[in-house]
Amino acid sequence: MHLADACSPLAKVFAVTSGKGGVGKTNIAANLAICLAALNKRVLLLDADISLGNVDVVMNIRSKYDISHVINGHKRMEDIIQPGPSGVQVICGASGLDRLADLSEGEQRHLLQHLSKLQRQTDMIVVDTAAGISRSVVNFCLASDHVLVVTTPEATALTDAYGMIKVLARKRYQGPISIVVNMARDMAEGKRTYQRIADVARKFLGRDLYFAAVLPKDERLCTAVRSRKPVVLAYPNSQISSSLAKLAARLSDVRRDVEVSGGFFRKVVKWLN
Ligand SMILES: Nc1ncnc2c1ncn2[C@@H]1O[C@H](COP(=O)(O)OP(=O)(O)O)[C@@H](O)[C@H]1O
Ligand SMILES: [Mg+2]
């Protein structure tokens, strides 16, 4: 590794997760990545959801190759990074990092070196995880510096979000956990939703949950998705876009650390083994 690389700080890693599917994770992760890039950050978006129709749809990316092609040795890391809108770099199939555990130690080390280099060459990594408390999703969260749990005001989404937070608390996740309330009818409903989950987490888990954002239910997001354009680019003046930009501005304030125990990718693999 180049000495300059070894000394550069590591990108901050944000995992966007949820208990229940279909709550808006992918849209939030993709649009947040674009807003961070608009703040002159070097941003890497990792699609870590195995199901179809994720980052590639929202970002309008055709992902022929992904992490699995790097793991099986057919492609180099730099060949699978896709340019997304606003200079965001995208890696698809990051859920395939699971398979790193099957590789020999030498192969793992080789790949991890490349991934760690990526973390030094960027400022922010946004991970779009799958929904639910599977081991793989929880690992991605545990390896991140900050977890954003997305919920809607709906009772089932809220219950499942709490389930995810409970697992993170049990696993002694040290980073901040923040709540994004999506598809709210208005600000008041969104704030109430945050307060409910924050109260329960405080009472039963002894954990403080941070308030990240309330995002309104907005048909224009669906229109944007249908035209394969992120909402912050399709409708930059909408309330949802300005709320996402505001959240990005707050998240971008955090300092990058020079020393973190081995970096994000190493931690993901450590949990797998
Ligand atoms: N704020 C919103 N307003 C209206 N519809 C939304 C909003 N957020 C998400 N949706 C709808 O929910 C669908 C699923 O969103 P997505 O980001 O793919 O969720 P997830 O990644 O959690 O499964 C979107 O295609 C869109 O139709
Ligand atoms: Mg998704």
PDB file of C-alpha atoms and ligand atoms in Angstrom:
ATOM      1  CA  MET A   1       0.000   0.000   0.000  1.00  0.00           C
ATOM      2  CA  HIS A   2       1.160   3.520  -0.754  1.00  0.00           C
ATOM      3  CA  LEU A   3       2.273   5.377   2.365  1.00  0.00           C
ATOM      4  CA  ALA A   4      -0.063   8.309   1.640  1.00  0.00           C
ATOM      5  CA  ASP A   5      -2.971   5.866   1.472  1.00  0.00           C
ATOM      6  CA  ALA A   6      -2.002   4.213   4.727  1.00  0.00           C
ATOM      7  CA  CYS A   7      -2.142   7.596   6.478  1.00  0.00           C
ATOM      8  CA  SER A   8      -5.347   8.956   4.951  1.00  0.00           C
ATOM      9  CA  PRO A   9      -8.360   8.929   7.182  1.00  0.00           C
ATOM     10  CA  LEU A  10     -11.033   6.318   6.682  1.00  0.00           C
ATOM     11  CA  ALA A  11     -14.416   7.188   5.205  1.00  0.00           C
ATOM     12  CA  LYS A  12     -17.291   7.361   7.652  1.00  0.00           C
ATOM     13  CA  VAL A  13     -19.689   4.493   7.039  1.00  0.00           C
ATOM     14  CA  PHE A  14     -23.439   4.923   7.331  1.00  0.00           C
ATOM     15  CA  ALA A  15     -25.697   1.874   7.149  1.00  0.00           C
ATOM     16  CA  VAL A  16     -29.273   2.514   6.034  1.00  0.00           C
ATOM     17  CA  THR A  17     -31.382  -0.323   7.368  1.00  0.00           C
ATOM     18  CA  SER A  18     -34.886  -1.246   8.531  1.00  0.00           C
ATOM     19  CA  GLY A  19     -36.853  -4.012  10.155  1.00  0.00           C
ATOM     20  CA  LYS A  20     -39.522  -4.175   7.481  1.00  0.00           C
ATOM     21  CA  GLY A  21     -38.997  -4.025   3.715  1.00  0.00           C
ATOM     22  CA  GLY A  22     -40.447  -1.403   1.397  1.00  0.00           C
ATOM     23  CA  VAL A  23     -40.050   1.480   3.844  1.00  0.00           C
ATOM     24  CA  GLY A  24     -37.777   3.545   1.579  1.00  0.00           C
ATOM     25  CA  LYS A  25     -34.230   2.458   2.464  1.00  0.00           C
ATOM     26  CA  THR A  26     -32.925   2.321  -1.068  1.00  0.00           C
ATOM     27  CA  ASN A  27     -34.352   5.680  -2.034  1.00  0.00           C
ATOM     28  CA  ILE A  28     -33.038   7.270   1.140  1.00  0.00           C
ATOM     29  CA  ALA A  29     -29.558   5.735   0.736  1.00  0.00           C
ATOM     30  CA  ALA A  30     -29.270   6.730  -2.931  1.00  0.00           C
ATOM     31  CA  ASN A  31     -30.556  10.274  -2.469  1.00  0.00           C
ATOM     32  CA  LEU A  32     -28.483  10.806   0.656  1.00  0.00           C
ATOM     33  CA  ALA A  33     -25.395   9.712  -1.283  1.00  0.00           C
ATOM     34  CA  ILE A  34     -26.173  12.275  -3.990  1.00  0.00           C
ATOM     35  CA  CYS A  35     -26.741  15.044  -1.429  1.00  0.00           C
ATOM     36  CA  LEU A  36     -23.421  14.209   0.252  1.00  0.00           C
ATOM     37  CA  ALA A  37     -21.691  14.348  -3.139  1.00  0.00           C
ATOM     38  CA  ALA A  38     -23.278  17.759  -3.709  1.00  0.00           C
ATOM     39  CA  LEU A  39     -21.432  18.856  -0.548  1.00  0.00           C
ATOM     40  CA  ASN A  40     -18.168  17.947  -2.285  1.00  0.00           C
ATOM     41  CA  LYS A  41     -17.730  14.679  -0.452  1.00  0.00           C
ATOM     42  CA  ARG A  42     -16.310  11.640  -2.190  1.00  0.00           C
ATOM     43  CA  VAL A  43     -19.110   9.144  -1.777  1.00  0.00           C
ATOM     44  CA  LEU A  44     -19.328   5.408  -2.284  1.00  0.00           C
ATOM     45  CA  LEU A  45     -22.745   3.760  -2.295  1.00  0.00           C
ATOM     46  CA  LEU A  46     -22.762   0.048  -1.507  1.00  0.00           C
ATOM     47  CA  ASP A  47     -25.785  -1.960  -2.531  1.00  0.00           C
ATOM     48  CA  ALA A  48     -25.870  -4.708   0.068  1.00  0.00           C
ATOM     49  CA  ASP A  49     -29.406  -5.928  -0.604  1.00  0.00           C
ATOM     50  CA  ILE A  50     -29.546  -9.210  -2.441  1.00  0.00           C
ATOM     51  CA  SER A  51     -33.068  -8.661  -3.805  1.00  0.00           C
ATOM     52  CA  LEU A  52     -33.641  -7.064  -7.179  1.00  0.00           C
ATOM     53  CA  GLY A  53     -34.683  -3.519  -7.939  1.00  0.00           C
ATOM     54  CA  ASN A  54     -32.474  -1.589  -5.642  1.00  0.00           C
ATOM     55  CA  VAL A  55     -29.744   0.985  -6.101  1.00  0.00           C
ATOM     56  CA  ASP A  56     -29.373   0.070  -9.773  1.00  0.00           C
ATOM     57  CA  VAL A  57     -32.989   1.041 -10.424  1.00  0.00           C
ATOM     58  CA  VAL A  58     -32.993   4.300  -8.468  1.00  0.00           C
ATOM     59  CA  MET A  59     -29.593   5.343  -9.842  1.00  0.00           C
ATOM     60  CA  ASN A  60     -30.307   3.990 -13.326  1.00  0.00           C
ATOM     61  CA  ILE A  61     -27.183   1.869 -13.350  1.00  0.00           C
ATOM     62  CA  ARG A  62     -26.683  -1.275 -15.352  1.00  0.00           C
ATOM     63  CA  SER A  63     -24.599  -3.481 -13.123  1.00  0.00           C
ATOM     64  CA  LYS A  64     -23.108  -6.268 -15.160  1.00  0.00           C
ATOM     65  CA  TYR A  65     -20.456  -7.019 -12.590  1.00  0.00           C
ATOM     66  CA  ASP A  66     -20.461  -6.937  -8.838  1.00  0.00           C
ATOM     67  CA  ILE A  67     -18.451  -7.982  -5.795  1.00  0.00           C
ATOM     68  CA  SER A  68     -18.976 -11.679  -6.600  1.00  0.00           C
ATOM     69  CA  HIS A  69     -16.940 -11.249  -9.809  1.00  0.00           C
ATOM     70  CA  VAL A  70     -14.102  -9.774  -7.771  1.00  0.00           C
ATOM     71  CA  ILE A  71     -14.350 -12.560  -5.224  1.00  0.00           C
ATOM     72  CA  ASN A  72     -14.199 -15.263  -7.887  1.00  0.00           C
ATOM     73  CA  GLY A  73     -11.247 -13.468  -9.455  1.00  0.00           C
ATOM     74  CA  HIS A  74     -12.827 -12.537 -12.797  1.00  0.00           C
ATOM     75  CA  LYS A  75     -12.760  -8.775 -12.267  1.00  0.00           C
ATOM     76  CA  ARG A  76     -10.678  -6.238 -10.427  1.00  0.00           C
ATOM     77  CA  MET A  77     -12.229  -3.971  -7.825  1.00  0.00           C
ATOM     78  CA  GLU A  78     -11.811  -0.909 -10.062  1.00  0.00           C
ATOM     79  CA  ASP A  79     -13.732  -2.672 -12.871  1.00  0.00           C
ATOM     80  CA  ILE A  80     -16.903  -3.075 -10.841  1.00  0.00           C
ATOM     81  CA  ILE A  81     -17.214   0.480  -9.517  1.00  0.00           C
ATOM     82  CA  GLN A  82     -19.981   2.167 -11.482  1.00  0.00           C
ATOM     83  CA  PRO A  83     -20.268   5.909 -11.933  1.00  0.00           C
ATOM     84  CA  GLY A  84     -23.631   7.094 -10.620  1.00  0.00           C
ATOM     85  CA  PRO A  85     -25.250  10.544 -10.747  1.00  0.00           C
ATOM     86  CA  SER A  86     -23.403  13.533  -9.233  1.00  0.00           C
ATOM     87  CA  GLY A  87     -20.126  11.645  -9.059  1.00  0.00           C
ATOM     88  CA  VAL A  88     -21.357   9.032  -6.584  1.00  0.00           C
ATOM     89  CA  GLN A  89     -19.493   5.761  -7.037  1.00  0.00           C
ATOM     90  CA  VAL A  90     -21.612   2.654  -6.791  1.00  0.00           C
ATOM     91  CA  ILE A  91     -20.745  -0.948  -6.003  1.00  0.00           C
ATOM     92  CA  CYS A  92     -23.501  -3.456  -6.551  1.00  0.00           C
ATOM     93  CA  GLY A  93     -23.821  -6.901  -4.998  1.00  0.00           C
ATOM     94  CA  ALA A  94     -22.024  -5.969  -1.784  1.00  0.00           C
ATOM     95  CA  SER A  95     -24.177  -8.556  -0.028  1.00  0.00           C
ATOM     96  CA  GLY A  96     -21.795 -10.995  -1.753  1.00  0.00           C
ATOM     97  CA  LEU A  97     -19.151  -9.955   0.785  1.00  0.00           C
ATOM     98  CA  ASP A  98     -20.627 -12.821   2.790  1.00  0.00           C
ATOM     99  CA  ARG A  99     -18.744 -15.144   0.499  1.00  0.00           C
ATOM    100  CA  LEU A 100     -15.418 -13.691   1.589  1.00  0.00           C
ATOM    101  CA  ALA A 101     -15.621 -16.113   4.498  1.00  0.00           C
ATOM    102  CA  ASP A 102     -15.296 -18.998   2.001  1.00  0.00           C
ATOM    103  CA  LEU A 103     -12.005 -17.718   0.590  1.00  0.00           C
ATOM    104  CA  SER A 104      -8.569 -18.699   1.732  1.00  0.00           C
ATOM    105  CA  GLU A 105      -6.863 -16.392   4.191  1.00  0.00           C
ATOM    106  CA  GLY A 106      -4.511 -15.101   1.503  1.00  0.00           C
ATOM    107  CA  GLU A 107      -7.349 -14.298  -0.879  1.00  0.00           C
ATOM    108  CA  GLN A 108      -9.281 -12.579   1.900  1.00  0.00           C
ATOM    109  CA  ARG A 109      -6.297 -10.449   2.792  1.00  0.00           C
ATOM    110  CA  HIS A 110      -5.768  -9.457  -0.836  1.00  0.00           C
ATOM    111  CA  LEU A 111      -9.379  -8.388  -1.302  1.00  0.00           C
ATOM    112  CA  LEU A 112      -9.560  -6.610   2.026  1.00  0.00           C
ATOM    113  CA  GLN A 113      -6.521  -4.568   1.109  1.00  0.00           C
ATOM    114  CA  HIS A 114      -8.347  -3.309  -1.978  1.00  0.00           C
ATOM    115  CA  LEU A 115     -11.493  -2.569  -0.016  1.00  0.00           C
ATOM    116  CA  SER A 116      -9.621  -0.733   2.724  1.00  0.00           C
ATOM    117  CA  LYS A 117      -7.920   1.376   0.061  1.00  0.00           C
ATOM    118  CA  LEU A 118     -11.375   2.315  -1.198  1.00  0.00           C
ATOM    119  CA  GLN A 119     -12.330   3.412   2.283  1.00  0.00           C
ATOM    120  CA  ARG A 120      -9.284   5.680   2.403  1.00  0.00           C
ATOM    121  CA  GLN A 121     -10.004   7.193  -0.981  1.00  0.00           C
ATOM    122  CA  THR A 122     -13.538   8.269  -0.075  1.00  0.00           C
ATOM    123  CA  ASP A 123     -15.094  10.486   2.600  1.00  0.00           C
ATOM    124  CA  MET A 124     -18.400   8.728   3.113  1.00  0.00           C
ATOM    125  CA  ILE A 125     -19.691   5.236   2.445  1.00  0.00           C
ATOM    126  CA  VAL A 126     -23.449   4.717   2.414  1.00  0.00           C
ATOM    127  CA  VAL A 127     -24.589   1.098   2.709  1.00  0.00           C
ATOM    128  CA  ASP A 128     -28.074   0.160   1.534  1.00  0.00           C
ATOM    129  CA  THR A 129     -28.816  -3.047   3.442  1.00  0.00           C
ATOM    130  CA  ALA A 130     -31.616  -5.565   3.054  1.00  0.00           C
ATOM    131  CA  ALA A 131     -34.471  -5.476   5.562  1.00  0.00           C
ATOM    132  CA  GLY A 132     -34.663  -7.582   8.682  1.00  0.00           C
ATOM    133  CA  ILE A 133     -32.408  -8.993  11.333  1.00  0.00           C
ATOM    134  CA  SER A 134     -30.562 -11.621   9.302  1.00  0.00           C
ATOM    135  CA  ARG A 135     -26.961 -12.167  10.324  1.00  0.00           C
ATOM    136  CA  SER A 136     -25.661 -10.524   7.175  1.00  0.00           C
ATOM    137  CA  VAL A 137     -27.679  -7.313   7.636  1.00  0.00           C
ATOM    138  CA  VAL A 138     -26.777  -7.079  11.304  1.00  0.00           C
ATOM    139  CA  ASN A 139     -23.091  -7.548  10.410  1.00  0.00           C
ATOM    140  CA  PHE A 140     -23.149  -4.649   7.987  1.00  0.00           C
ATOM    141  CA  CYS A 141     -24.714  -2.470  10.672  1.00  0.00           C
ATOM    142  CA  LEU A 142     -22.271  -3.530  13.377  1.00  0.00           C
ATOM    143  CA  ALA A 143     -19.353  -2.716  11.079  1.00  0.00           C
ATOM    144  CA  SER A 144     -20.693   0.788  10.323  1.00  0.00           C
ATOM    145  CA  ASP A 145     -19.931   3.983  12.216  1.00  0.00           C
ATOM    146  CA  HIS A 146     -23.550   5.123  12.291  1.00  0.00           C
ATOM    147  CA  VAL A 147     -26.810   3.230  11.679  1.00  0.00           C
ATOM    148  CA  LEU A 148     -29.840   4.964  10.198  1.00  0.00           C
ATOM    149  CA  VAL A 149     -32.955   2.913  10.894  1.00  0.00           C
ATOM    150  CA  VAL A 150     -35.776   3.731   8.492  1.00  0.00           C
ATOM    151  CA  THR A 151     -39.368   3.255   9.575  1.00  0.00           C
ATOM    152  CA  THR A 152     -42.772   4.533   8.553  1.00  0.00           C
ATOM    153  CA  PRO A 153     -45.495   5.582  11.014  1.00  0.00           C
ATOM    154  CA  GLU A 154     -47.188   2.213  10.395  1.00  0.00           C
ATOM    155  CA  ALA A 155     -47.301  -0.032  13.500  1.00  0.00           C
ATOM    156  CA  THR A 156     -45.709  -3.090  11.842  1.00  0.00           C
ATOM    157  CA  ALA A 157     -42.803  -1.046  10.462  1.00  0.00           C
ATOM    158  CA  LEU A 158     -42.249   0.494  13.872  1.00  0.00           C
ATOM    159  CA  THR A 159     -42.318  -2.864  15.661  1.00  0.00           C
ATOM    160  CA  ASP A 160     -39.826  -4.333  13.194  1.00  0.00           C
ATOM    161  CA  ALA A 161     -37.575  -1.266  13.456  1.00  0.00           C
ATOM    162  CA  TYR A 162     -37.544  -1.742  17.212  1.00  0.00           C
ATOM    163  CA  GLY A 163     -36.641  -5.423  16.667  1.00  0.00           C
ATOM    164  CA  MET A 164     -33.579  -4.340  14.679  1.00  0.00           C
ATOM    165  CA  ILE A 165     -32.540  -1.813  17.321  1.00  0.00           C
ATOM    166  CA  LYS A 166     -32.928  -4.448  20.019  1.00  0.00           C
ATOM    167  CA  VAL A 167     -30.542  -6.770  18.168  1.00  0.00           C
ATOM    168  CA  LEU A 168     -27.982  -3.971  17.718  1.00  0.00           C
ATOM    169  CA  ALA A 169     -28.242  -3.088  21.401  1.00  0.00           C
ATOM    170  CA  ARG A 170     -27.824  -6.745  22.442  1.00  0.00           C
ATOM    171  CA  LYS A 171     -24.754  -6.998  20.223  1.00  0.00           C
ATOM    172  CA  ARG A 172     -23.464  -3.889  22.000  1.00  0.00           C
ATOM    173  CA  TYR A 173     -23.299  -1.722  18.901  1.00  0.00           C
ATOM    174  CA  GLN A 174     -21.335   1.341  19.968  1.00  0.00           C
ATOM    175  CA  GLY A 175     -22.135   3.881  17.254  1.00  0.00           C
ATOM    176  CA  PRO A 176     -25.096   6.213  17.139  1.00  0.00           C
ATOM    177  CA  ILE A 177     -28.452   4.842  15.979  1.00  0.00           C
ATOM    178  CA  SER A 178     -30.659   7.420  14.285  1.00  0.00           C
ATOM    179  CA  ILE A 179     -34.265   7.190  13.176  1.00  0.00           C
ATOM    180  CA  VAL A 180     -35.580   8.309   9.802  1.00  0.00           C
ATOM    181  CA  VAL A 181     -39.365   8.401   9.669  1.00  0.00           C
ATOM    182  CA  ASN A 182     -40.412   8.057   6.039  1.00  0.00           C
ATOM    183  CA  MET A 183     -43.817   8.418   4.375  1.00  0.00           C
ATOM    184  CA  ALA A 184     -45.161  10.636   7.138  1.00  0.00           C
ATOM    185  CA  ARG A 185     -48.420  12.479   6.508  1.00  0.00           C
ATOM    186  CA  ASP A 186     -46.988  15.542   8.174  1.00  0.00           C
ATOM    187  CA  MET A 187     -44.180  16.629  10.480  1.00  0.00           C
ATOM    188  CA  ALA A 188     -46.276  16.062  13.612  1.00  0.00           C
ATOM    189  CA  GLU A 189     -46.989  12.438  12.733  1.00  0.00           C
ATOM    190  CA  GLY A 190     -43.301  11.916  11.950  1.00  0.00           C
ATOM    191  CA  LYS A 191     -42.154  13.416  15.250  1.00  0.00           C
ATOM    192  CA  ARG A 192     -44.707  11.345  17.185  1.00  0.00           C
ATOM    193  CA  THR A 193     -43.408   8.205  15.480  1.00  0.00           C
ATOM    194  CA  TYR A 194     -39.825   9.035  16.424  1.00  0.00           C
ATOM    195  CA  GLN A 195     -40.863   9.795  20.003  1.00  0.00           C
ATOM    196  CA  ARG A 196     -42.671   6.469  20.378  1.00  0.00           C
ATOM    197  CA  ILE A 197     -39.709   4.357  19.339  1.00  0.00           C
ATOM    198  CA  ALA A 198     -37.234   6.553  21.219  1.00  0.00           C
ATOM    199  CA  ASP A 199     -39.271   6.213  24.448  1.00  0.00           C
ATOM    200  CA  VAL A 200     -39.459   2.420  24.167  1.00  0.00           C
ATOM    201  CA  ALA A 201     -35.734   2.093  23.394  1.00  0.00           C
ATOM    202  CA  ARG A 202     -34.863   4.312  26.353  1.00  0.00           C
ATOM    203  CA  LYS A 203     -37.130   2.412  28.728  1.00  0.00           C
ATOM    204  CA  PHE A 204     -36.381  -1.189  27.720  1.00  0.00           C
ATOM    205  CA  LEU A 205     -32.920  -1.052  26.171  1.00  0.00           C
ATOM    206  CA  GLY A 206     -31.425   1.954  27.932  1.00  0.00           C
ATOM    207  CA  ARG A 207     -30.438   3.329  24.513  1.00  0.00           C
ATOM    208  CA  ASP A 208     -30.826   6.844  23.208  1.00  0.00           C
ATOM    209  CA  LEU A 209     -32.006   7.029  19.627  1.00  0.00           C
ATOM    210  CA  TYR A 210     -31.165  10.122  17.623  1.00  0.00           C
ATOM    211  CA  PHE A 211     -33.648  11.932  15.462  1.00  0.00           C
ATOM    212  CA  ALA A 212     -32.409  11.999  11.852  1.00  0.00           C
ATOM    213  CA  ALA A 213     -35.315  13.209   9.722  1.00  0.00           C
ATOM    214  CA  VAL A 214     -38.995  13.107   8.922  1.00  0.00           C
ATOM    215  CA  LEU A 215     -39.647  12.609   5.211  1.00  0.00           C
ATOM    216  CA  PRO A 216     -43.134  13.189   3.828  1.00  0.00           C
ATOM    217  CA  LYS A 217     -45.098  10.734   1.760  1.00  0.00           C
ATOM    218  CA  ASP A 218     -44.768  12.228  -1.699  1.00  0.00           C
ATOM    219  CA  GLU A 219     -46.082  10.806  -4.947  1.00  0.00           C
ATOM    220  CA  ARG A 220     -43.258  12.562  -6.800  1.00  0.00           C
ATOM    221  CA  LEU A 221     -40.793  10.079  -5.329  1.00  0.00           C
ATOM    222  CA  CYS A 222     -42.689   7.263  -7.078  1.00  0.00           C
ATOM    223  CA  THR A 223     -42.788   9.259 -10.324  1.00  0.00           C
ATOM    224  CA  ALA A 224     -39.041   9.800 -10.022  1.00  0.00           C
ATOM    225  CA  VAL A 225     -38.413   6.081  -9.424  1.00  0.00           C
ATOM    226  CA  ARG A 226     -40.509   5.189 -12.476  1.00  0.00           C
ATOM    227  CA  SER A 227     -38.369   7.473 -14.620  1.00  0.00           C
ATOM    228  CA  ARG A 228     -35.264   6.010 -12.949  1.00  0.00           C
ATOM    229  CA  LYS A 229     -34.155   9.302 -11.533  1.00  0.00           C
ATOM    230  CA  PRO A 230     -33.378  10.007  -7.866  1.00  0.00           C
ATOM    231  CA  VAL A 231     -35.976  12.381  -6.415  1.00  0.00           C
ATOM    232  CA  VAL A 232     -33.389  14.961  -5.306  1.00  0.00           C
ATOM    233  CA  LEU A 233     -32.403  15.413  -8.959  1.00  0.00           C
ATOM    234  CA  ALA A 234     -35.898  15.063 -10.453  1.00  0.00           C
ATOM    235  CA  TYR A 235     -37.596  17.388  -7.933  1.00  0.00           C
ATOM    236  CA  PRO A 236     -34.848  19.368  -6.192  1.00  0.00           C
ATOM    237  CA  ASN A 237     -37.298  21.909  -4.771  1.00  0.00           C
ATOM    238  CA  SER A 238     -39.660  19.424  -3.117  1.00  0.00           C
ATOM    239  CA  GLN A 239     -39.843  19.186   0.659  1.00  0.00           C
ATOM    240  CA  ILE A 240     -38.546  15.605   0.629  1.00  0.00           C
ATOM    241  CA  SER A 241     -35.450  16.739  -1.305  1.00  0.00           C
ATOM    242  CA  SER A 242     -34.715  19.623   1.028  1.00  0.00           C
ATOM    243  CA  SER A 243     -35.150  17.358   4.082  1.00  0.00           C
ATOM    244  CA  LEU A 244     -32.701  14.854   2.583  1.00  0.00           C
ATOM    245  CA  ALA A 245     -30.224  17.645   1.818  1.00  0.00           C
ATOM    246  CA  LYS A 246     -30.506  18.917   5.376  1.00  0.00           C
ATOM    247  CA  LEU A 247     -29.868  15.428   6.772  1.00  0.00           C
ATOM    248  CA  ALA A 248     -26.836  15.043   4.485  1.00  0.00           C
ATOM    249  CA  ALA A 249     -25.456  18.376   5.688  1.00  0.00           C
ATOM    250  CA  ARG A 250     -25.730  17.231   9.303  1.00  0.00           C
ATOM    251  CA  LEU A 251     -24.148  13.850   8.621  1.00  0.00           C
ATOM    252  CA  SER A 252     -21.308  15.377   6.625  1.00  0.00           C
ATOM    253  CA  ASP A 253     -20.246  17.355   9.657  1.00  0.00           C
ATOM    254  CA  VAL A 254     -18.796  14.339  11.400  1.00  0.00           C
ATOM    255  CA  ARG A 255     -15.050  14.046  11.565  1.00  0.00           C
ATOM    256  CA  ARG A 256     -13.155  11.307   9.742  1.00  0.00           C
ATOM    257  CA  ASP A 257     -10.968   9.241  12.019  1.00  0.00           C
ATOM    258  CA  VAL A 258      -7.427   8.381  11.102  1.00  0.00           C
ATOM    259  CA  GLU A 259      -7.466   5.241  13.161  1.00  0.00           C
ATOM    260  CA  VAL A 260     -10.438   2.932  13.310  1.00  0.00           C
ATOM    261  CA  SER A 261      -9.937  -0.706  14.192  1.00  0.00           C
ATOM    262  CA  GLY A 262      -9.063  -2.008  10.765  1.00  0.00           C
ATOM    263  CA  GLY A 263     -11.862  -0.297   8.847  1.00  0.00           C
ATOM    264  CA  PHE A 264     -15.345  -1.203   7.730  1.00  0.00           C
ATOM    265  CA  PHE A 265     -14.647  -4.096   5.360  1.00  0.00           C
ATOM    266  CA  ARG A 266     -12.329  -5.814   7.794  1.00  0.00           C
ATOM    267  CA  LYS A 267     -15.017  -5.573  10.452  1.00  0.00           C
ATOM    268  CA  VAL A 268     -17.674  -7.023   8.135  1.00  0.00           C
ATOM    269  CA  VAL A 269     -15.468 -10.027   7.505  1.00  0.00           C
ATOM    270  CA  LYS A 270     -14.426 -10.337  11.128  1.00  0.00           C
ATOM    271  CA  TRP A 271     -18.071 -10.768  12.091  1.00  0.00           C
ATOM    272  CA  LEU A 272     -18.525 -13.418   9.422  1.00  0.00           C
ATOM    273  CA  ASN A 273     -15.727 -15.635  10.593  1.00  0.00           C
TER     274      ASN A 273
HETATM  275  N1  LIG B   1     -41.440   9.241   0.905  1.00  0.00           N
HETATM  276  C1  LIG B   1     -42.126   8.439   0.071  1.00  0.00           C
HETATM  277  N2  LIG B   1     -43.283   8.856  -0.479  1.00  0.00           N
HETATM  278  C2  LIG B   1     -43.983   8.042  -1.304  1.00  0.00           C
HETATM  279  N3  LIG B   1     -43.598   6.810  -1.646  1.00  0.00           N
HETATM  280  C3  LIG B   1     -42.447   6.335  -1.140  1.00  0.00           C
HETATM  281  C4  LIG B   1     -41.642   7.125  -0.258  1.00  0.00           C
HETATM  282  N4  LIG B   1     -40.550   6.385   0.067  1.00  0.00           N
HETATM  283  C5  LIG B   1     -40.674   5.209  -0.572  1.00  0.00           C
HETATM  284  N5  LIG B   1     -41.813   5.169  -1.297  1.00  0.00           N
HETATM  285  C6  LIG B   1     -42.321   4.045  -2.132  1.00  0.00           C
HETATM  286  O1  LIG B   1     -41.884   2.832  -1.594  1.00  0.00           O
HETATM  287  C7  LIG B   1     -41.195   2.087  -2.598  1.00  0.00           C
HETATM  288  C8  LIG B   1     -40.101   1.279  -1.956  1.00  0.00           C
HETATM  289  O2  LIG B   1     -39.038   2.125  -1.594  1.00  0.00           O
HETATM  290  P1  LIG B   1     -37.562   1.539  -1.444  1.00  0.00           P
HETATM  291  O3  LIG B   1     -36.639   2.692  -1.271  1.00  0.00           O
HETATM  292  O4  LIG B   1     -37.264   0.601  -2.556  1.00  0.00           O
HETATM  293  O5  LIG B   1     -37.734   0.742  -0.070  1.00  0.00           O
HETATM  294  P2  LIG B   1     -36.792  -0.393   0.581  1.00  0.00           P
HETATM  295  O6  LIG B   1     -35.428  -0.235   0.012  1.00  0.00           O
HETATM  296  O7  LIG B   1     -36.873  -0.127   2.042  1.00  0.00           O
HETATM  297  O8  LIG B   1     -37.405  -1.713   0.231  1.00  0.00           O
HETATM  298  C9  LIG B   1     -40.713   3.121  -3.613  1.00  0.00           C
HETATM  299  O9  LIG B   1     -40.566   2.610  -4.899  1.00  0.00           O
HETATM  300  C10 LIG B   1     -41.835   4.124  -3.560  1.00  0.00           C
HETATM  301  O10 LIG B   1     -42.876   3.696  -4.422  1.00  0.00           O
HETATM  302 MG    MG B   2     -34.211  -1.628  -1.010  1.00  0.00          MG
END
